[in-house]
PDB file of C-alpha atoms in Angstrom:
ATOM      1  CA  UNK A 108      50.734  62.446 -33.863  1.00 70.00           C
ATOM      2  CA  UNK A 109      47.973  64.913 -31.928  1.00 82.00           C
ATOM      3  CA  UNK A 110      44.406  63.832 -32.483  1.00 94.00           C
ATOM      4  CA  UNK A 111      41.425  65.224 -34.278  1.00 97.00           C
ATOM      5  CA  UNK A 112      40.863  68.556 -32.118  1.00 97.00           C
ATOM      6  CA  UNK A 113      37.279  69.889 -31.807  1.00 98.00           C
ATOM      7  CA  UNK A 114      36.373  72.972 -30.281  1.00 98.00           C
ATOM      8  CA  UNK A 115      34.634  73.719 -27.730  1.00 98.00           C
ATOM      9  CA  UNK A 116      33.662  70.889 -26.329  1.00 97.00           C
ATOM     10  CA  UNK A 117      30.159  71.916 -24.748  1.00 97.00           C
ATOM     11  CA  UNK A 118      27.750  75.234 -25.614  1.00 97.00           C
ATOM     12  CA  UNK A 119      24.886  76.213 -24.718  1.00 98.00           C
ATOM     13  CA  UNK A 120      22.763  78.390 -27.196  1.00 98.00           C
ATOM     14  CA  UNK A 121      19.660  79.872 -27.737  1.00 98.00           C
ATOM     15  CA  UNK A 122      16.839  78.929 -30.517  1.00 98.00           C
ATOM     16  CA  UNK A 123      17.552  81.500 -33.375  1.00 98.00           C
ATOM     17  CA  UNK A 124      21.077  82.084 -32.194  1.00 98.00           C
ATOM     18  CA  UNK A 125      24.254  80.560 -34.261  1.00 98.00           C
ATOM     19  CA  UNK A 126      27.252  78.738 -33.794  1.00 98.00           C
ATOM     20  CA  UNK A 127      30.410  78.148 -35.139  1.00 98.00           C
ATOM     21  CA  UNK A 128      32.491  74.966 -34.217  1.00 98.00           C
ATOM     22  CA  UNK A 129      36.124  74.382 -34.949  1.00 98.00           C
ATOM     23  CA  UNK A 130      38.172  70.887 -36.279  1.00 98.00           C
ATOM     24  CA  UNK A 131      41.918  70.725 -35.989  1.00 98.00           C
ATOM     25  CA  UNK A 132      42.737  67.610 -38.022  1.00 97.00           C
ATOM     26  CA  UNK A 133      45.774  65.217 -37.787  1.00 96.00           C
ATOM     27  CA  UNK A 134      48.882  66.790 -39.479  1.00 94.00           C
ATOM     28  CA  UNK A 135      48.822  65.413 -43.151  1.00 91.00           C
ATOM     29  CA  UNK A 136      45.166  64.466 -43.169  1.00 93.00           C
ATOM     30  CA  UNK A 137      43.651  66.739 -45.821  1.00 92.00           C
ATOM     31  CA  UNK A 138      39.815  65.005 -45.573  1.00 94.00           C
ATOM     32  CA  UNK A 139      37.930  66.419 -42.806  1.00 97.00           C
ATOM     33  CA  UNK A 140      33.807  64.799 -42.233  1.00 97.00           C
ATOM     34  CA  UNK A 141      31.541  66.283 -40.302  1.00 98.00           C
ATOM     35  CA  UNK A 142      28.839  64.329 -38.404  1.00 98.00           C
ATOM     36  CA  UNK A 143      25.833  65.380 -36.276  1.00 98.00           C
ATOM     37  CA  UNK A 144      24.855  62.423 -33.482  1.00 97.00           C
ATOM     38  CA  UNK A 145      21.638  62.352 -31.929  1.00 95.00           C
ATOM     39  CA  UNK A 146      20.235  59.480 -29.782  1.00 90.00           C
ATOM     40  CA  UNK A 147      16.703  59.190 -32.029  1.00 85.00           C
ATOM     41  CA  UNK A 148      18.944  59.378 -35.374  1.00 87.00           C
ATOM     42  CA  UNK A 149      22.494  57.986 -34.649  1.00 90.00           C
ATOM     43  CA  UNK A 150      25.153  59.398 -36.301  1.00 94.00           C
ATOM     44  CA  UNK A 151      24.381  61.434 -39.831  1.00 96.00           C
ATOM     45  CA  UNK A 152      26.678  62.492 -42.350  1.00 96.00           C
ATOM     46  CA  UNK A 153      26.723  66.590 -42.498  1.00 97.00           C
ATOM     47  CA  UNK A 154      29.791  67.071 -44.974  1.00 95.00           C
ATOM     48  CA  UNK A 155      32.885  66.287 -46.215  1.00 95.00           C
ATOM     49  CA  UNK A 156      35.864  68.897 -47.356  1.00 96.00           C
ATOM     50  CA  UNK A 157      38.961  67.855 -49.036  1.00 95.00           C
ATOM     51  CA  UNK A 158      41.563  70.608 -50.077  1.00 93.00           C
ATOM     52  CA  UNK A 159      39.254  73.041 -49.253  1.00 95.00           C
ATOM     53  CA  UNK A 160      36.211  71.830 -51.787  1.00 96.00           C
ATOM     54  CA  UNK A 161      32.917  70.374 -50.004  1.00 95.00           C
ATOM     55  CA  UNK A 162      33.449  67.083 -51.925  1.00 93.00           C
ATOM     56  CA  UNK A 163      30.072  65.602 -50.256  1.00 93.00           C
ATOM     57  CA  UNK A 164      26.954  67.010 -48.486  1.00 95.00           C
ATOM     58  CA  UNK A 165      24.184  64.662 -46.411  1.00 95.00           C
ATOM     59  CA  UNK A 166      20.751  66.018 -46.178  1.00 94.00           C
ATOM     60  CA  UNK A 167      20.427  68.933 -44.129  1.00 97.00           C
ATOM     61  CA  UNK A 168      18.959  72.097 -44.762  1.00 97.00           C
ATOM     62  CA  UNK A 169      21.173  75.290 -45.681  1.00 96.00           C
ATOM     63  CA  UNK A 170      21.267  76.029 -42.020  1.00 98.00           C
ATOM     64  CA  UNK A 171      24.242  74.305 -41.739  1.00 98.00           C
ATOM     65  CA  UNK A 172      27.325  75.065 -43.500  1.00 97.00           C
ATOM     66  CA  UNK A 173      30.980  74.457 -43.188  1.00 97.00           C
ATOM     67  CA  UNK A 174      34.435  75.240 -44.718  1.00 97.00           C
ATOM     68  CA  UNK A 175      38.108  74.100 -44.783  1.00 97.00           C
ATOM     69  CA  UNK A 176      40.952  76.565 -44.813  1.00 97.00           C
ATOM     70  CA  UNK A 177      44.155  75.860 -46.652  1.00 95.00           C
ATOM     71  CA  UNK A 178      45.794  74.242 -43.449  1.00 94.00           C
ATOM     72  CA  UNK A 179      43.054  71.729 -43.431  1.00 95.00           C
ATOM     73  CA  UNK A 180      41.146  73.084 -40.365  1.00 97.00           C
ATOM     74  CA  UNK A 181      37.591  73.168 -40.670  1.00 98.00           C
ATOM     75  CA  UNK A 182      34.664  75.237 -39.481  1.00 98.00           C
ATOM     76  CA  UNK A 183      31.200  74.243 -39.258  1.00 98.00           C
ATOM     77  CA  UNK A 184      28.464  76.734 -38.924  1.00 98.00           C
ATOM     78  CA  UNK A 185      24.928  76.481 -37.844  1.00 98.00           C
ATOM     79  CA  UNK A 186      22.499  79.396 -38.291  1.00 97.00           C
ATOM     80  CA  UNK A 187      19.081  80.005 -36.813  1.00 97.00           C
ATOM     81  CA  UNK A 188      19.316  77.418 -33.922  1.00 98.00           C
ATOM     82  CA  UNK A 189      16.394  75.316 -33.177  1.00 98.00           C
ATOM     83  CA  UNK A 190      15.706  72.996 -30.520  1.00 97.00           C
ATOM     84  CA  UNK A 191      16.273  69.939 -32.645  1.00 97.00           C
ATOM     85  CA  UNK A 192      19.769  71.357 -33.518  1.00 98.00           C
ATOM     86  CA  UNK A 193      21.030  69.811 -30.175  1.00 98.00           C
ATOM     87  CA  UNK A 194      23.489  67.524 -30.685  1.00 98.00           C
ATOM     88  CA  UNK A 195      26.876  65.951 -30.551  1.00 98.00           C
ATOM     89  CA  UNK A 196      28.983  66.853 -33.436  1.00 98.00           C
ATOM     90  CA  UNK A 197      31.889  64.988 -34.928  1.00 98.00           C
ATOM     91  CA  UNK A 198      34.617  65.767 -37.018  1.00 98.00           C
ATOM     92  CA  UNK A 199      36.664  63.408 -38.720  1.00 97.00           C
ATOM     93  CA  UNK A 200      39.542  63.480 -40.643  1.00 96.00           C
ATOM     94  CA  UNK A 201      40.591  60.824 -42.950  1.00 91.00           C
ATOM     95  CA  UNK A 202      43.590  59.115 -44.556  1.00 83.00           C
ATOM     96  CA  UNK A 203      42.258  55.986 -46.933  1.00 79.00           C
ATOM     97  CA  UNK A 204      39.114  56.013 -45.880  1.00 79.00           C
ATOM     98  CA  UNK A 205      39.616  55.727 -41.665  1.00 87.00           C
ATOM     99  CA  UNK A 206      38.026  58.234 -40.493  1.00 92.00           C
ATOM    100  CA  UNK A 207      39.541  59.371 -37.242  1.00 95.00           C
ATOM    101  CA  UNK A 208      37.052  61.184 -35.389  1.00 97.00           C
ATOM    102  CA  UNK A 209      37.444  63.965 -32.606  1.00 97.00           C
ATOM    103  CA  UNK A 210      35.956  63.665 -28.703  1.00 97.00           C
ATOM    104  CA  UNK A 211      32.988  65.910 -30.275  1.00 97.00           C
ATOM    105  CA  UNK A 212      31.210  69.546 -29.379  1.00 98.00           C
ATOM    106  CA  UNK A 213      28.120  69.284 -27.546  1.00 98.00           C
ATOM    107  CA  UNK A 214      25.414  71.712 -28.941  1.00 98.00           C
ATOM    108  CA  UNK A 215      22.686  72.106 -26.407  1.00 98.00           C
ATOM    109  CA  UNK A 216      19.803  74.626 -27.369  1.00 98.00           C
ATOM    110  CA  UNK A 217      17.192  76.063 -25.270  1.00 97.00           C
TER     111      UNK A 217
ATOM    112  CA  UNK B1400      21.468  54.573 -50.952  1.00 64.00           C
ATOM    113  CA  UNK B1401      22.460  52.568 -48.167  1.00 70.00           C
ATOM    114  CA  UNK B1402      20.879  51.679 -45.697  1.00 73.00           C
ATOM    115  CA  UNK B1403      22.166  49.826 -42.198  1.00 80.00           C
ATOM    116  CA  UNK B1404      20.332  48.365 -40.250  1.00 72.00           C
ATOM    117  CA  UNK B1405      19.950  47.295 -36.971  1.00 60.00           C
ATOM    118  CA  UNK B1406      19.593  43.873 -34.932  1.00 63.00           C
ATOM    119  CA  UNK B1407      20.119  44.806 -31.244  1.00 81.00           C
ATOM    120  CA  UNK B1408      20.238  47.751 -29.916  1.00 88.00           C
ATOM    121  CA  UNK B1409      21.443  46.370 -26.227  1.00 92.00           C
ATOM    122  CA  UNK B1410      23.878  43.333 -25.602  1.00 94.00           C
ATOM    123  CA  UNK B1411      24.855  42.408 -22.298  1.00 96.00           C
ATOM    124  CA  UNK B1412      27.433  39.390 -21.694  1.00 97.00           C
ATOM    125  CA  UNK B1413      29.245  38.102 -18.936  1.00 97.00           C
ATOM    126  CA  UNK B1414      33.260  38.778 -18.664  1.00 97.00           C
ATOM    127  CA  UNK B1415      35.062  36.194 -20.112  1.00 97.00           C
ATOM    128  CA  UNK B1416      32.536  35.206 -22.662  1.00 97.00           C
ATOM    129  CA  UNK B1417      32.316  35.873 -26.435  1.00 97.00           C
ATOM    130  CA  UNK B1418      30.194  38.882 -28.307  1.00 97.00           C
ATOM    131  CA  UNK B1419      28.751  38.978 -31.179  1.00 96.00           C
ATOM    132  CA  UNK B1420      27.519  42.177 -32.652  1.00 96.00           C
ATOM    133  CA  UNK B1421      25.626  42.609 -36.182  1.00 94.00           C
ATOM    134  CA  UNK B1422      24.491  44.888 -38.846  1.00 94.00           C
ATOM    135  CA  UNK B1423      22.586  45.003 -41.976  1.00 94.00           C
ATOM    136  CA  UNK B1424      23.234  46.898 -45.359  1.00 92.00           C
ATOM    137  CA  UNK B1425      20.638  47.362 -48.090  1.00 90.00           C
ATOM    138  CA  UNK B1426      23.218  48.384 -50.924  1.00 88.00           C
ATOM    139  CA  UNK B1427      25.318  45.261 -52.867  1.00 87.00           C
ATOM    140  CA  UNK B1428      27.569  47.764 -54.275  1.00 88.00           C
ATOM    141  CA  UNK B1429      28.852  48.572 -51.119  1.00 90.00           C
ATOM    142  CA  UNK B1430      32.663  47.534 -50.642  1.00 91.00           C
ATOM    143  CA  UNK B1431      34.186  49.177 -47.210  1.00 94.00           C
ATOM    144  CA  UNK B1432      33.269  47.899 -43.795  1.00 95.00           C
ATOM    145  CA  UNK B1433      34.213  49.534 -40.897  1.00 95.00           C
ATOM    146  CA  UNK B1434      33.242  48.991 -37.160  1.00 96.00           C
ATOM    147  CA  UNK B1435      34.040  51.868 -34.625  1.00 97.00           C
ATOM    148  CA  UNK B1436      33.172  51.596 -30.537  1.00 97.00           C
ATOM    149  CA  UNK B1437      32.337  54.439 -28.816  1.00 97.00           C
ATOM    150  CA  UNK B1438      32.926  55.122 -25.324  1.00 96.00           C
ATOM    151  CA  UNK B1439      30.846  57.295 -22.814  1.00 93.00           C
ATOM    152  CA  UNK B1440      32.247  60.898 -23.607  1.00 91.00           C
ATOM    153  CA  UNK B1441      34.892  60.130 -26.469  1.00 94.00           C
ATOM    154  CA  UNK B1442      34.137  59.808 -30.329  1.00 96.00           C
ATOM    155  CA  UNK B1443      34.056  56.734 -32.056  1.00 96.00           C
ATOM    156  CA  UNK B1444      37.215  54.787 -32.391  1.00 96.00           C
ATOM    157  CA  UNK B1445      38.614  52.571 -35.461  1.00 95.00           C
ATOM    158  CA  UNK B1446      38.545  48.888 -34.623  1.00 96.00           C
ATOM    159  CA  UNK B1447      38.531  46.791 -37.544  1.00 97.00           C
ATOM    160  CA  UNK B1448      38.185  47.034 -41.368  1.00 96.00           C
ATOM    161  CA  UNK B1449      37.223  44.490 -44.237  1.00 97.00           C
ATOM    162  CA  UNK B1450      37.021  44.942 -47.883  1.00 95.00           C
ATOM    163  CA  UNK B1451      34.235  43.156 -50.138  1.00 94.00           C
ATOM    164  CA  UNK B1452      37.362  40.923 -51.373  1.00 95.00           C
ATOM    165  CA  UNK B1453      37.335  39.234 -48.269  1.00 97.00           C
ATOM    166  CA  UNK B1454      35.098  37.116 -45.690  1.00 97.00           C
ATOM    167  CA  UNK B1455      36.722  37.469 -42.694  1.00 98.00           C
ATOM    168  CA  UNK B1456      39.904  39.525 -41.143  1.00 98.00           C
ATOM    169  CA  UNK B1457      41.188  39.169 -37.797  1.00 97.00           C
ATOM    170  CA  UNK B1458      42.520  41.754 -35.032  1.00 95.00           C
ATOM    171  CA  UNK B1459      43.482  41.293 -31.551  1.00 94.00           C
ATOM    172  CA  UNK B1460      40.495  39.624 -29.702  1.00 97.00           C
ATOM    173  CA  UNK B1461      38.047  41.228 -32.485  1.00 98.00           C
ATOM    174  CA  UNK B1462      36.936  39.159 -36.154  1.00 98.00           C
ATOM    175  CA  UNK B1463      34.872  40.760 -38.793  1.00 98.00           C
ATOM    176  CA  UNK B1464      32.570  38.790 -40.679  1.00 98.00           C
ATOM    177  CA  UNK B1465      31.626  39.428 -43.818  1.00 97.00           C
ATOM    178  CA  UNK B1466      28.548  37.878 -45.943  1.00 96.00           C
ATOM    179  CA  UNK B1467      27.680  39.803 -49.312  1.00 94.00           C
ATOM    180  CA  UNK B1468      24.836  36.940 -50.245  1.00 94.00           C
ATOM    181  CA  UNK B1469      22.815  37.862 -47.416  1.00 94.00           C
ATOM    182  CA  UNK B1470      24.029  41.572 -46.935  1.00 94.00           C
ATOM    183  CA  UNK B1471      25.641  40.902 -43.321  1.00 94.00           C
ATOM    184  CA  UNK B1472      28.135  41.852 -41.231  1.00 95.00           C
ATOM    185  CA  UNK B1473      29.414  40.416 -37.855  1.00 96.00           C
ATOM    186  CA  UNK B1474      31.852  41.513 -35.174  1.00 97.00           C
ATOM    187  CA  UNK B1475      33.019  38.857 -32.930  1.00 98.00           C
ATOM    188  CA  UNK B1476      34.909  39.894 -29.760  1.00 98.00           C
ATOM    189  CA  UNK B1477      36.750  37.456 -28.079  1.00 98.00           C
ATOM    190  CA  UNK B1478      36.897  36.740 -24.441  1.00 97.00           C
ATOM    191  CA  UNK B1479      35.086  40.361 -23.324  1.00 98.00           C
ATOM    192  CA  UNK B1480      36.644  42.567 -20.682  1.00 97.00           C
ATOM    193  CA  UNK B1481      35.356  45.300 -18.919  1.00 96.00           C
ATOM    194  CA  UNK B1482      36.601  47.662 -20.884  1.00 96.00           C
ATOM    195  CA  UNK B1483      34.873  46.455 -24.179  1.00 97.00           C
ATOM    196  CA  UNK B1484      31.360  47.964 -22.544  1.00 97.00           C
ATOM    197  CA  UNK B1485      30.624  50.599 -25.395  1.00 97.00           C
ATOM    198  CA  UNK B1486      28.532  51.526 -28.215  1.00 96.00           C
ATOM    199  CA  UNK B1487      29.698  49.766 -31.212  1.00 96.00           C
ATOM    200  CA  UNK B1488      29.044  50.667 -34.830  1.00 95.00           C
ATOM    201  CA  UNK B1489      29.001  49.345 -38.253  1.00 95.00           C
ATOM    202  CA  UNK B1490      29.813  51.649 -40.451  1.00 94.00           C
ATOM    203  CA  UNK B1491      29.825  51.335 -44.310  1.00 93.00           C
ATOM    204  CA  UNK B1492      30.880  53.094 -47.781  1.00 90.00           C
ATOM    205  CA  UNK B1493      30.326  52.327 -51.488  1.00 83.00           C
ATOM    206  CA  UNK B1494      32.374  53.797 -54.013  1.00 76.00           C
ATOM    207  CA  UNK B1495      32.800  57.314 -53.575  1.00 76.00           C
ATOM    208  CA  UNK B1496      30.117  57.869 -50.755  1.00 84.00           C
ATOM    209  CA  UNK B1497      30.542  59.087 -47.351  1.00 88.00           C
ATOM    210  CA  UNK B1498      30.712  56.204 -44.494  1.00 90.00           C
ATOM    211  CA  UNK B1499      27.421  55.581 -43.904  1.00 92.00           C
ATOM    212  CA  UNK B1500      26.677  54.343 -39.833  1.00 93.00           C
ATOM    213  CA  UNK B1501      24.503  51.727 -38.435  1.00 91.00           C
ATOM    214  CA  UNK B1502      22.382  53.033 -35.132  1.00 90.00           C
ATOM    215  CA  UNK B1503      24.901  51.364 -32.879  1.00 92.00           C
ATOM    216  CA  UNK B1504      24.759  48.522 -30.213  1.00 94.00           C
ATOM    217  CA  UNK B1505      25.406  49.067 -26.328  1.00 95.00           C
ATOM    218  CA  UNK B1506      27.209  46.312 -25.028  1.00 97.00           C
ATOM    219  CA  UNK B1507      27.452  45.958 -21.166  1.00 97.00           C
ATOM    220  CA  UNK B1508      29.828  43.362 -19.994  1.00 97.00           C
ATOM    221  CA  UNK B1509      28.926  41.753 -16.560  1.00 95.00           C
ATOM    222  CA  UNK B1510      31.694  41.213 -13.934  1.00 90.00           C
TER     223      UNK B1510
END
């Protein structure tokens, strides 16, 4: 079976600028999680989508957003860009619980 | 919630001996234990699992400990390589919560 898929893998923004990242899960997986990872905070929980319904959100403003389409890919959005926005973000997707996570796109915003 | 916690955020052994990694969680209703290691560049990557049923479960070279009196949790790697030198992480879920991760531990292995 192919991997979690993220794309891209690096980009570079601009404060005030957004971005849209993509997750391929594994064929049959229908959970997807998304996580930001920061050296100061670890890794934090963004979201979680299961047949396309956010079934969980963490605790980040309404900046961030995501969805999941009926093939189980997932999009996660980030408006208004700030400095502290840069990041390495992680999608998951999950059978039973394992999450499965992808290599990661590297947000970097100047 | 829950909260993990944790007890070193460096490790260094020398090849060939044992490691011993920890973590903390705050919540007693937590029941799903997971530890991931993360290399330079990848994501994190499933190593072992243990359910609040059980004290201990064994993988190849890697144990998970398990103490729900004190709140603990332990990954023991056996006989560390080279290519164990990652960032490990506890990671842990309650019910119907998302996994919930630890800060991590950077273990170097010395040749």
């Amino acid at each position: 079976k192919a991997g979690v898929t993220q794309t891209p893998r690096y980009l570079i923004k601009t404060r005030g600028q957004q971005v849209t990242l993509s997750c391929s899960p594994i064929s049959g997986h229908r959970s997807v999680s998304w996580y930001q990872q920061t050296p100061g905070q670890g890794l934090q929980f963004l979201f979680e989508y299961f047949s396309e319904t956010q079934r969980n959100k963490g605790n980040f403003p309404g900046r961030f957003s995501g969805r999941q389409f009926s093939n189980s890919r997932s999009e996660m959005n980030v408006s208004t860009l700030e400095l502290g926005d840069s990041a390495l973000y992680l999608c998951a997707s999950s059978e039973a619980n394992v999450l499965t996570f992808g290599a990661g796109s590297r947000l970097t915003v100047l | 919630g829950e909260s993990v916690g944790l007890h070193l955020p460096t490790l260094s052994v020398q090849e060939g001996d044992n490691s011993i990694i920890n973590c903390a969680y705050s919540n007693s209703a937590s029941d799903y234990f997971i530890w991931y290691k993360q290399e330079s560049g990848k994501g994190p990557q499933f190593i072992i699992d243990i359910r609040s049923n059980m004290d201990k479960r064994q993988g190849q070279r890697v144990t998970v400990l398990l103490n729900k009196t004190v709140k603990h949790l332990s990954l023991q790697i056996a006989a560390t390589q080279p290519g164990d030198s990652a960032v490990y992480f506890c990671a842990i879920m309650g019910g119907n919560t998302p996994l919930v991760f630890g800060k991590g531990t950077r273990l170097s292995v010395i040749a």
